[in-house]
Amino acid sequence: MEPGALEDELTCAVCLQVYQDPVVLSCQHSFCLKCIEGVWAKTPGPEGFECPQCHRKFNPRPSLERNFTLCNIVEKYTRSQPPADSARVLCEYCIENPTPALRLGRKSCPMCLKGETSLCSLHLKPHLLKEADKDHTLIEPVTDLTDRQCVDHKKVLEFYCEDDAECVCVSCTIIGKHKSHTLLSLDQAQAAIKVKLEREIESLRGVQQNCSSKQRDLERSEAEIKTRINELKGKLSKSFSEWRRQLEEDEEYALKLIDEEGLRALSQIRSCSEALNKRMEQITLIDGEIQNLVQRDHLSFIQNSKQLLSRVIETQRVTDPDVPALTLNLSNISQLIQKRLNESEKYHSDILGIIGQRSPMSLDPKTVNWNLVLSDDLRSVTRTERKQPYPPHPERFKDHPQVLCSQNFSSGSHSWDVETDGKDWGIGIVCGNVERDTMNSDLRLSSKSWCLGFSADFLRVWHNYRSTGLSPIPSNIRIRVQLDYEAGTLSFHRVTDSLRHLHTFQTTFTEPVFPAFYCGDKSLKLLN
């Protein structure tokens, strides 16, 4: 607590000095024991027992309980005070026995005797009780009066010069350099300066409110960014986990293909080997029989040679087993693995889509209406009344000035920005099988499209013939479209220095969706 505030807390309301033997009443106000007894002694009777501070009456006379807590504080405070010295301000009304005016409860009155009059508690009472002195402003006593006196005339500063914005004395207004200036009394100057300060502080409060509003925006942005970070990390972790699982399955699939191809080649080798071994065994058997026959007598040899020779000739007629070039058919394996790995490219797209990064989208020429002109880079479209010589195509929009992107989405999170121009446009997504040549092909009407549209100076969102009006915004703006396929959300934001949310559709997507555009006036341009 500040010293001044502590002094006020330790001042008896009766004697205006530090508490001496403080006691507390039931109303919780404390006084010196002698002070409260003296007050009650001067007003005898049951009506005299009241609190001098809040005027609460007591009947019968209440017991006076010592305030031990206050006693301890007073004792500590008294010990902490510096010893009296000559620099202390003395009461100017105490003639015989000057009392320090700097002690607790002492004040100074700058209006008395046109100077800085320092008072003790006894002589301070008139300023608290007399009607004539109630307008006097009391200040803490000071030893150095330099800053309250005129530098030129050494007199008390009593006026305020508006021209020079400084306080002056009486002599300054009569014989000094301020005699022809606009002068105010100190209380008038205080009031005027107070008004000015209040006006300036009110302006500062406006700045403070603006800063506070920006701070709240920063806090919201911080919360949104933290939420977005957690969402992105969760989706990325899920996608990478799926990718790892797919890679494990691809590895298992590739190893299985190699095993199957190896089994095929080794089985063919074993089959050929068994055929060769069987033929060699037959030849070996016949060769053995011939060797045995040669050892016999002439008659026996001749009698058995005919049958043996027939077996030899028959064996010779058997074609030797064909042994092809037996290798692994890696070409077939490579084609199968490549086909499977091509399917995993969607993980690349999904992961890049989660953080809003993907290859630039382009408008699909085979879907563009005949009254729209595509730019060479397929990034913007312009409305025209002249029918363009596009060839017929079943995917071309025939009744409405619309076009789709070549890209479609069946998973992941994606976003794209569109710059609008004109007062009749629509931005959204459609299912791939949306009608192309009927009224239901209109992005704003189809049950298979979700659209943000601007027409007749109104901004609306459309789906299945139903629309909802939104807050007014300029027609020429930048729109960000955000799609979360799994969550089933399609959000639209206006892009300025920050994102302003316009609307979010909530649905369940069951088939691939294409970014779609309606250009009824001027042009639309893809920005990413």
mmCIF file of N, CA, C and O in Angstrom, residues 367-451:
data_model
loop_
_atom_site.group_PDB
_atom_site.id
_atom_site.type_symbol
_atom_site.label_atom_id
_atom_site.label_comp_id
_atom_site.label_asym_id
_atom_site.label_seq_id
_atom_site.Cartn_x
_atom_site.Cartn_y
_atom_site.Cartn_z
ATOM 1 N N THR A 367 -16.859 -28.777 -71.721
ATOM 2 C CA THR A 367 -18.079 -28.482 -70.963
ATOM 3 C C THR A 367 -18.575 -27.047 -71.158
ATOM 4 O O THR A 367 -19.698 -26.725 -70.789
ATOM 5 N N VAL A 368 -17.753 -26.160 -71.736
ATOM 6 C CA VAL A 368 -18.076 -24.742 -71.781
ATOM 7 C C VAL A 368 -19.250 -24.468 -72.716
ATOM 8 O O VAL A 368 -19.341 -25.019 -73.818
ATOM 9 N N ASN A 369 -20.126 -23.595 -72.270
ATOM 10 C CA ASN A 369 -21.286 -23.189 -73.066
ATOM 11 C C ASN A 369 -20.847 -22.355 -74.273
ATOM 12 O O ASN A 369 -19.829 -21.676 -74.249
ATOM 13 N N TRP A 370 -21.660 -22.379 -75.374
ATOM 14 C CA TRP A 370 -21.307 -21.687 -76.613
ATOM 15 C C TRP A 370 -21.234 -20.170 -76.456
ATOM 16 O O TRP A 370 -20.632 -19.489 -77.287
ATOM 17 N N ASN A 371 -21.826 -19.619 -75.387
ATOM 18 C CA ASN A 371 -21.795 -18.165 -75.186
ATOM 19 C C ASN A 371 -20.724 -17.728 -74.193
ATOM 20 O O ASN A 371 -20.790 -16.645 -73.620
ATOM 21 N N LEU A 372 -19.739 -18.588 -73.998
ATOM 22 C CA LEU A 372 -18.606 -18.261 -73.131
ATOM 23 C C LEU A 372 -17.316 -18.424 -73.917
ATOM 24 O O LEU A 372 -17.161 -19.368 -74.701
ATOM 25 N N VAL A 373 -16.376 -17.489 -73.695
ATOM 26 C CA VAL A 373 -15.068 -17.548 -74.350
ATOM 27 C C VAL A 373 -14.020 -17.931 -73.308
ATOM 28 O O VAL A 373 -13.873 -17.250 -72.286
ATOM 29 N N LEU A 374 -13.293 -19.010 -73.586
ATOM 30 C CA LEU A 374 -12.235 -19.449 -72.686
ATOM 31 C C LEU A 374 -10.933 -18.746 -73.018
ATOM 32 O O LEU A 374 -10.622 -18.506 -74.197
ATOM 33 N N SER A 375 -10.149 -18.401 -71.998
ATOM 34 C CA SER A 375 -8.822 -17.832 -72.225
ATOM 35 C C SER A 375 -7.881 -18.941 -72.694
ATOM 36 O O SER A 375 -8.155 -20.135 -72.543
ATOM 37 N N ASP A 376 -6.741 -18.533 -73.281
ATOM 38 C CA ASP A 376 -5.793 -19.516 -73.801
ATOM 39 C C ASP A 376 -5.241 -20.424 -72.718
ATOM 40 O O ASP A 376 -4.925 -21.592 -72.964
ATOM 41 N N ASP A 377 -5.090 -19.872 -71.499
ATOM 42 C CA ASP A 377 -4.561 -20.699 -70.409
ATOM 43 C C ASP A 377 -5.644 -21.486 -69.676
ATOM 44 O O ASP A 377 -5.370 -22.146 -68.674
ATOM 45 N N LEU A 378 -6.897 -21.391 -70.162
ATOM 46 C CA LEU A 378 -8.030 -22.121 -69.577
ATOM 47 C C LEU A 378 -8.246 -21.775 -68.108
ATOM 48 O O LEU A 378 -8.669 -22.607 -67.307
ATOM 49 N N ARG A 379 -7.962 -20.485 -67.760
ATOM 50 C CA ARG A 379 -8.082 -20.058 -66.374
ATOM 51 C C ARG A 379 -9.188 -19.021 -66.170
ATOM 52 O O ARG A 379 -9.545 -18.727 -65.044
ATOM 53 N N SER A 380 -9.713 -18.454 -67.267
ATOM 54 C CA SER A 380 -10.775 -17.463 -67.134
ATOM 55 C C SER A 380 -11.789 -17.657 -68.252
ATOM 56 O O SER A 380 -11.498 -18.257 -69.285
ATOM 57 N N VAL A 381 -12.995 -17.120 -68.024
ATOM 58 C CA VAL A 381 -14.077 -17.254 -68.981
ATOM 59 C C VAL A 381 -14.803 -15.920 -69.075
ATOM 60 O O VAL A 381 -14.976 -15.223 -68.074
ATOM 61 N N THR A 382 -15.211 -15.546 -70.294
ATOM 62 C CA THR A 382 -15.857 -14.257 -70.532
ATOM 63 C C THR A 382 -17.170 -14.474 -71.268
ATOM 64 O O THR A 382 -17.241 -15.255 -72.227
ATOM 65 N N ARG A 383 -18.187 -13.767 -70.830
ATOM 66 C CA ARG A 383 -19.506 -13.879 -71.452
ATOM 67 C C ARG A 383 -19.503 -13.138 -72.803
ATOM 68 O O ARG A 383 -18.941 -12.056 -72.935
ATOM 69 N N THR A 384 -20.164 -13.727 -73.806
ATOM 70 C CA THR A 384 -20.307 -13.100 -75.112
ATOM 71 C C THR A 384 -21.678 -13.432 -75.686
ATOM 72 O O THR A 384 -22.259 -14.481 -75.374
ATOM 73 N N GLU A 385 -22.196 -12.527 -76.516
ATOM 74 C CA GLU A 385 -23.478 -12.773 -77.171
ATOM 75 C C GLU A 385 -23.300 -13.545 -78.484
ATOM 76 O O GLU A 385 -24.254 -14.063 -79.045
ATOM 77 N N ARG A 386 -22.053 -13.608 -78.943
ATOM 78 C CA ARG A 386 -21.777 -14.305 -80.202
ATOM 79 C C ARG A 386 -21.501 -15.781 -79.891
ATOM 80 O O ARG A 386 -20.626 -16.113 -79.095
ATOM 81 N N LYS A 387 -22.207 -16.658 -80.540
ATOM 82 C CA LYS A 387 -22.062 -18.090 -80.319
ATOM 83 C C LYS A 387 -20.699 -18.560 -80.831
ATOM 84 O O LYS A 387 -20.307 -18.268 -81.964
ATOM 85 N N GLN A 388 -19.988 -19.287 -79.970
ATOM 86 C CA GLN A 388 -18.651 -19.750 -80.312
ATOM 87 C C GLN A 388 -18.722 -21.074 -81.086
ATOM 88 O O GLN A 388 -19.623 -21.891 -80.872
ATOM 89 N N PRO A 389 -17.776 -21.316 -81.979
ATOM 90 C CA PRO A 389 -17.806 -22.522 -82.831
ATOM 91 C C PRO A 389 -17.257 -23.758 -82.137
ATOM 92 O O PRO A 389 -16.383 -24.454 -82.684
ATOM 93 N N TYR A 390 -17.739 -24.046 -80.940
ATOM 94 C CA TYR A 390 -17.275 -25.246 -80.260
ATOM 95 C C TYR A 390 -17.947 -26.469 -80.883
ATOM 96 O O TYR A 390 -19.142 -26.428 -81.230
ATOM 97 N N PRO A 391 -17.240 -27.579 -80.997
ATOM 98 C CA PRO A 391 -17.855 -28.789 -81.552
ATOM 99 C C PRO A 391 -18.863 -29.369 -80.568
ATOM 100 O O PRO A 391 -18.747 -29.178 -79.355
ATOM 101 N N PRO A 392 -19.854 -30.081 -81.058
ATOM 102 C CA PRO A 392 -20.819 -30.722 -80.152
ATOM 103 C C PRO A 392 -20.126 -31.726 -79.237
ATOM 104 O O PRO A 392 -19.161 -32.385 -79.623
ATOM 105 N N HIS A 393 -20.630 -31.793 -78.019
ATOM 106 C CA HIS A 393 -20.084 -32.762 -77.060
ATOM 107 C C HIS A 393 -21.151 -33.050 -76.020
ATOM 108 O O HIS A 393 -21.843 -32.128 -75.567
ATOM 109 N N PRO A 394 -21.314 -34.312 -75.616
ATOM 110 C CA PRO A 394 -22.379 -34.641 -74.656
ATOM 111 C C PRO A 394 -22.205 -33.988 -73.297
ATOM 112 O O PRO A 394 -23.172 -33.868 -72.550
ATOM 113 N N GLU A 395 -20.997 -33.531 -72.952
ATOM 114 C CA GLU A 395 -20.762 -32.914 -71.645
ATOM 115 C C GLU A 395 -20.899 -31.390 -71.691
ATOM 116 O O GLU A 395 -20.750 -30.727 -70.655
ATOM 117 N N ARG A 396 -21.182 -30.821 -72.862
ATOM 118 C CA ARG A 396 -21.257 -29.368 -72.990
ATOM 119 C C ARG A 396 -22.597 -28.849 -72.435
ATOM 120 O O ARG A 396 -23.653 -29.427 -72.699
ATOM 121 N N PHE A 397 -22.531 -27.727 -71.649
ATOM 122 C CA PHE A 397 -23.757 -27.084 -71.167
ATOM 123 C C PHE A 397 -24.423 -26.345 -72.339
ATOM 124 O O PHE A 397 -23.786 -25.533 -73.011
ATOM 125 N N LYS A 398 -25.698 -26.629 -72.543
ATOM 126 C CA LYS A 398 -26.371 -26.113 -73.723
ATOM 127 C C LYS A 398 -27.280 -24.920 -73.420
ATOM 128 O O LYS A 398 -27.440 -24.044 -74.262
ATOM 129 N N ASP A 399 -27.891 -24.881 -72.232
ATOM 130 C CA ASP A 399 -28.903 -23.855 -71.949
ATOM 131 C C ASP A 399 -28.415 -22.737 -71.032
ATOM 132 O O ASP A 399 -29.098 -21.719 -70.911
ATOM 133 N N HIS A 400 -27.291 -22.910 -70.398
ATOM 134 C CA HIS A 400 -26.834 -21.912 -69.417
ATOM 135 C C HIS A 400 -25.348 -21.619 -69.629
ATOM 136 O O HIS A 400 -24.580 -22.520 -69.973
ATOM 137 N N PRO A 401 -24.917 -20.358 -69.397
ATOM 138 C CA PRO A 401 -23.510 -19.970 -69.591
ATOM 139 C C PRO A 401 -22.632 -20.508 -68.455
ATOM 140 O O PRO A 401 -22.229 -19.761 -67.553
ATOM 141 N N GLN A 402 -22.339 -21.782 -68.542
ATOM 142 C CA GLN A 402 -21.625 -22.456 -67.457
ATOM 143 C C GLN A 402 -20.451 -23.257 -67.997
ATOM 144 O O GLN A 402 -20.395 -23.590 -69.174
ATOM 145 N N VAL A 403 -19.522 -23.568 -67.081
ATOM 146 C CA VAL A 403 -18.354 -24.371 -67.433
ATOM 147 C C VAL A 403 -17.862 -25.067 -66.162
ATOM 148 O O VAL A 403 -18.018 -24.537 -65.046
ATOM 149 N N LEU A 404 -17.280 -26.264 -66.322
ATOM 150 C CA LEU A 404 -16.715 -27.005 -65.206
ATOM 151 C C LEU A 404 -15.197 -27.004 -65.299
ATOM 152 O O LEU A 404 -14.622 -26.722 -66.353
ATOM 153 N N CYS A 405 -14.552 -27.340 -64.192
ATOM 154 C CA CYS A 405 -13.108 -27.571 -64.216
ATOM 155 C C CYS A 405 -12.831 -28.986 -64.718
ATOM 156 O O CYS A 405 -13.674 -29.885 -64.612
ATOM 157 N N SER A 406 -11.626 -29.181 -65.241
ATOM 158 C CA SER A 406 -11.239 -30.522 -65.675
ATOM 159 C C SER A 406 -11.017 -31.436 -64.480
ATOM 160 O O SER A 406 -11.186 -32.649 -64.585
ATOM 161 N N GLN A 407 -10.628 -30.871 -63.350
ATOM 162 C CA GLN A 407 -10.341 -31.659 -62.157
ATOM 163 C C GLN A 407 -11.627 -31.971 -61.398
ATOM 164 O O GLN A 407 -12.582 -31.183 -61.408
ATOM 165 N N ASN A 408 -11.618 -33.115 -60.739
ATOM 166 C CA ASN A 408 -12.719 -33.459 -59.843
ATOM 167 C C ASN A 408 -12.147 -33.980 -58.543
ATOM 168 O O ASN A 408 -10.966 -34.378 -58.468
ATOM 169 N N PHE A 409 -12.971 -34.011 -57.509
ATOM 170 C CA PHE A 409 -12.519 -34.416 -56.180
ATOM 171 C C PHE A 409 -13.445 -35.490 -55.624
ATOM 172 O O PHE A 409 -14.677 -35.350 -55.673
ATOM 173 N N SER A 410 -12.826 -36.535 -55.099
ATOM 174 C CA SER A 410 -13.598 -37.607 -54.471
ATOM 175 C C SER A 410 -13.110 -37.917 -53.065
ATOM 176 O O SER A 410 -13.576 -38.860 -52.427
ATOM 177 N N SER A 411 -12.158 -37.096 -52.575
ATOM 178 C CA SER A 411 -11.652 -37.248 -51.208
ATOM 179 C C SER A 411 -10.807 -36.028 -50.872
ATOM 180 O O SER A 411 -10.467 -35.225 -51.750
ATOM 181 N N GLY A 412 -10.474 -35.887 -49.603
ATOM 182 C CA GLY A 412 -9.554 -34.842 -49.177
ATOM 183 C C GLY A 412 -10.178 -33.472 -49.024
ATOM 184 O O GLY A 412 -11.374 -33.273 -49.216
ATOM 185 N N SER A 413 -9.293 -32.505 -48.671
ATOM 186 C CA SER A 413 -9.693 -31.099 -48.519
ATOM 187 C C SER A 413 -9.046 -30.280 -49.631
ATOM 188 O O SER A 413 -7.866 -30.472 -49.934
ATOM 189 N N HIS A 414 -9.808 -29.356 -50.210
ATOM 190 C CA HIS A 414 -9.321 -28.585 -51.351
ATOM 191 C C HIS A 414 -9.869 -27.161 -51.262
ATOM 192 O O HIS A 414 -10.925 -26.921 -50.673
ATOM 193 N N SER A 415 -9.142 -26.226 -51.852
ATOM 194 C CA SER A 415 -9.619 -24.839 -51.885
ATOM 195 C C SER A 415 -9.161 -24.174 -53.166
ATOM 196 O O SER A 415 -8.121 -24.535 -53.732
ATOM 197 N N TRP A 416 -9.929 -23.206 -53.639
ATOM 198 C CA TRP A 416 -9.564 -22.437 -54.816
ATOM 199 C C TRP A 416 -10.211 -21.058 -54.717
ATOM 200 O O TRP A 416 -11.252 -20.885 -54.097
ATOM 201 N N ASP A 417 -9.529 -20.065 -55.315
ATOM 202 C CA ASP A 417 -10.005 -18.687 -55.300
ATOM 203 C C ASP A 417 -10.508 -18.293 -56.684
ATOM 204 O O ASP A 417 -9.942 -18.708 -57.703
ATOM 205 N N VAL A 418 -11.557 -17.473 -56.699
ATOM 206 C CA VAL A 418 -12.152 -17.007 -57.946
ATOM 207 C C VAL A 418 -12.341 -15.494 -57.861
ATOM 208 O O VAL A 418 -12.847 -14.983 -56.865
ATOM 209 N N GLU A 419 -11.924 -14.798 -58.909
ATOM 210 C CA GLU A 419 -12.130 -13.347 -58.999
ATOM 211 C C GLU A 419 -13.372 -13.095 -59.848
ATOM 212 O O GLU A 419 -13.451 -13.541 -60.993
ATOM 213 N N THR A 420 -14.335 -12.373 -59.285
ATOM 214 C CA THR A 420 -15.597 -12.133 -59.991
ATOM 215 C C THR A 420 -15.612 -10.752 -60.628
ATOM 216 O O THR A 420 -14.960 -9.821 -60.139
ATOM 217 N N ASP A 421 -16.354 -10.627 -61.720
ATOM 218 C CA ASP A 421 -16.531 -9.342 -62.386
ATOM 219 C C ASP A 421 -17.938 -9.350 -62.983
ATOM 220 O O ASP A 421 -18.353 -10.324 -63.589
ATOM 221 N N GLY A 422 -18.661 -8.259 -62.832
ATOM 222 C CA GLY A 422 -20.028 -8.241 -63.322
ATOM 223 C C GLY A 422 -21.026 -8.472 -62.201
ATOM 224 O O GLY A 422 -20.654 -8.682 -61.043
ATOM 225 N N LYS A 423 -22.294 -8.486 -62.545
ATOM 226 C CA LYS A 423 -23.359 -8.555 -61.549
ATOM 227 C C LYS A 423 -24.263 -9.773 -61.719
ATOM 228 O O LYS A 423 -25.382 -9.802 -61.215
ATOM 229 N N ASP A 424 -23.755 -10.776 -62.434
ATOM 230 C CA ASP A 424 -24.542 -11.999 -62.599
ATOM 231 C C ASP A 424 -23.571 -13.172 -62.718
ATOM 232 O O ASP A 424 -23.056 -13.456 -63.795
ATOM 233 N N TRP A 425 -23.304 -13.815 -61.611
ATOM 234 C CA TRP A 425 -22.344 -14.918 -61.613
ATOM 235 C C TRP A 425 -22.700 -15.949 -60.548
ATOM 236 O O TRP A 425 -23.492 -15.691 -59.636
ATOM 237 N N GLY A 426 -22.118 -17.124 -60.685
ATOM 238 C CA GLY A 426 -22.320 -18.196 -59.721
ATOM 239 C C GLY A 426 -21.067 -19.043 -59.613
ATOM 240 O O GLY A 426 -20.368 -19.277 -60.613
ATOM 241 N N ILE A 427 -20.758 -19.496 -58.395
ATOM 242 C CA ILE A 427 -19.562 -20.298 -58.126
ATOM 243 C C ILE A 427 -19.974 -21.456 -57.218
ATOM 244 O O ILE A 427 -20.690 -21.244 -56.241
ATOM 245 N N GLY A 428 -19.505 -22.655 -57.519
ATOM 246 C CA GLY A 428 -19.850 -23.773 -56.654
ATOM 247 C C GLY A 428 -19.262 -25.076 -57.138
ATOM 248 O O GLY A 428 -18.203 -25.103 -57.787
ATOM 249 N N ILE A 429 -19.947 -26.184 -56.852
ATOM 250 C CA ILE A 429 -19.528 -27.509 -57.298
ATOM 251 C C ILE A 429 -20.755 -28.265 -57.797
ATOM 252 O O ILE A 429 -21.886 -27.965 -57.403
ATOM 253 N N VAL A 430 -20.508 -29.248 -58.671
ATOM 254 C CA VAL A 430 -21.591 -30.092 -59.157
ATOM 255 C C VAL A 430 -21.107 -31.535 -59.202
ATOM 256 O O VAL A 430 -19.903 -31.804 -59.292
ATOM 257 N N CYS A 431 -22.050 -32.466 -59.144
ATOM 258 C CA CYS A 431 -21.730 -33.870 -59.376
ATOM 259 C C CYS A 431 -21.491 -34.061 -60.871
ATOM 260 O O CYS A 431 -22.039 -33.342 -61.715
ATOM 261 N N GLY A 432 -20.669 -35.052 -61.212
ATOM 262 C CA GLY A 432 -20.283 -35.247 -62.600
ATOM 263 C C GLY A 432 -21.438 -35.572 -63.523
ATOM 264 O O GLY A 432 -21.386 -35.277 -64.724
ATOM 265 N N ASN A 433 -22.506 -36.174 -62.984
ATOM 266 C CA ASN A 433 -23.626 -36.572 -63.837
ATOM 267 C C ASN A 433 -24.754 -35.548 -63.848
ATOM 268 O O ASN A 433 -25.895 -35.891 -64.154
ATOM 269 N N VAL A 434 -24.441 -34.291 -63.502
ATOM 270 C CA VAL A 434 -25.464 -33.251 -63.545
ATOM 271 C C VAL A 434 -25.960 -33.084 -64.982
ATOM 272 O O VAL A 434 -25.211 -33.280 -65.952
ATOM 273 N N GLU A 435 -27.237 -32.752 -65.145
ATOM 274 C CA GLU A 435 -27.800 -32.584 -66.483
ATOM 275 C C GLU A 435 -27.136 -31.407 -67.199
ATOM 276 O O GLU A 435 -26.683 -30.451 -66.569
ATOM 277 N N ARG A 436 -27.094 -31.495 -68.550
ATOM 278 C CA ARG A 436 -26.389 -30.476 -69.320
ATOM 279 C C ARG A 436 -27.307 -29.688 -70.263
ATOM 280 O O ARG A 436 -26.877 -28.666 -70.798
ATOM 281 N N ASP A 437 -28.523 -30.151 -70.492
ATOM 282 C CA ASP A 437 -29.341 -29.493 -71.519
ATOM 283 C C ASP A 437 -30.783 -29.252 -71.096
ATOM 284 O O ASP A 437 -31.684 -29.204 -71.913
ATOM 285 N N THR A 438 -31.031 -29.097 -69.780
ATOM 286 C CA THR A 438 -32.380 -28.796 -69.298
ATOM 287 C C THR A 438 -32.292 -27.681 -68.267
ATOM 288 O O THR A 438 -31.202 -27.232 -67.890
ATOM 289 N N MET A 439 -33.435 -27.232 -67.783
ATOM 290 C CA MET A 439 -33.449 -26.212 -66.731
ATOM 291 C C MET A 439 -32.729 -26.682 -65.483
ATOM 292 O O MET A 439 -32.157 -25.903 -64.736
ATOM 293 N N ASN A 440 -32.775 -27.998 -65.226
ATOM 294 C CA ASN A 440 -32.127 -28.536 -64.031
ATOM 295 C C ASN A 440 -30.607 -28.480 -64.094
ATOM 296 O O ASN A 440 -29.931 -28.817 -63.135
ATOM 297 N N SER A 441 -30.082 -28.089 -65.265
ATOM 298 C CA SER A 441 -28.624 -27.965 -65.367
ATOM 299 C C SER A 441 -28.128 -26.651 -64.780
ATOM 300 O O SER A 441 -26.920 -26.452 -64.637
ATOM 301 N N ASP A 442 -29.033 -25.729 -64.445
ATOM 302 C CA ASP A 442 -28.663 -24.453 -63.824
ATOM 303 C C ASP A 442 -28.047 -24.729 -62.445
ATOM 304 O O ASP A 442 -28.632 -25.413 -61.606
ATOM 305 N N LEU A 443 -26.843 -24.177 -62.221
ATOM 306 C CA LEU A 443 -26.157 -24.392 -60.938
ATOM 307 C C LEU A 443 -27.011 -23.963 -59.755
ATOM 308 O O LEU A 443 -26.872 -24.496 -58.656
ATOM 309 N N ARG A 444 -27.868 -22.996 -59.964
ATOM 310 C CA ARG A 444 -28.651 -22.442 -58.864
ATOM 311 C C ARG A 444 -29.905 -23.254 -58.570
ATOM 312 O O ARG A 444 -30.583 -23.009 -57.573
ATOM 313 N N LEU A 445 -30.196 -24.235 -59.428
ATOM 314 C CA LEU A 445 -31.454 -24.957 -59.273
ATOM 315 C C LEU A 445 -31.281 -26.455 -59.052
ATOM 316 O O LEU A 445 -32.142 -27.089 -58.458
ATOM 317 N N SER A 446 -30.211 -27.014 -59.515
ATOM 318 C CA SER A 446 -30.043 -28.468 -59.509
ATOM 319 C C SER A 446 -29.890 -29.024 -58.102
ATOM 320 O O SER A 446 -29.314 -28.392 -57.209
ATOM 321 N N SER A 447 -30.410 -30.236 -57.935
ATOM 322 C CA SER A 447 -30.222 -30.946 -56.659
ATOM 323 C C SER A 447 -28.827 -31.538 -56.562
ATOM 324 O O SER A 447 -28.435 -32.036 -55.504
ATOM 325 N N LYS A 448 -28.066 -31.472 -57.665
ATOM 326 C CA LYS A 448 -26.717 -32.027 -57.686
ATOM 327 C C LYS A 448 -25.666 -30.925 -57.751
ATOM 328 O O LYS A 448 -24.537 -31.160 -58.192
ATOM 329 N N SER A 449 -26.023 -29.732 -57.305
ATOM 330 C CA SER A 449 -25.068 -28.625 -57.273
ATOM 331 C C SER A 449 -25.271 -27.790 -56.018
ATOM 332 O O SER A 449 -26.369 -27.743 -55.447
ATOM 333 N N TRP A 450 -24.203 -27.128 -55.586
ATOM 334 C CA TRP A 450 -24.221 -26.235 -54.421
ATOM 335 C C TRP A 450 -23.522 -24.958 -54.871
ATOM 336 O O TRP A 450 -22.357 -24.990 -55.297
ATOM 337 N N CYS A 451 -24.200 -23.823 -54.764
ATOM 338 C CA CYS A 451 -23.735 -22.632 -55.476
ATOM 339 C C CYS A 451 -23.890 -21.360 -54.641
ATOM 340 O O CYS A 451 -24.876 -21.182 -53.929
#
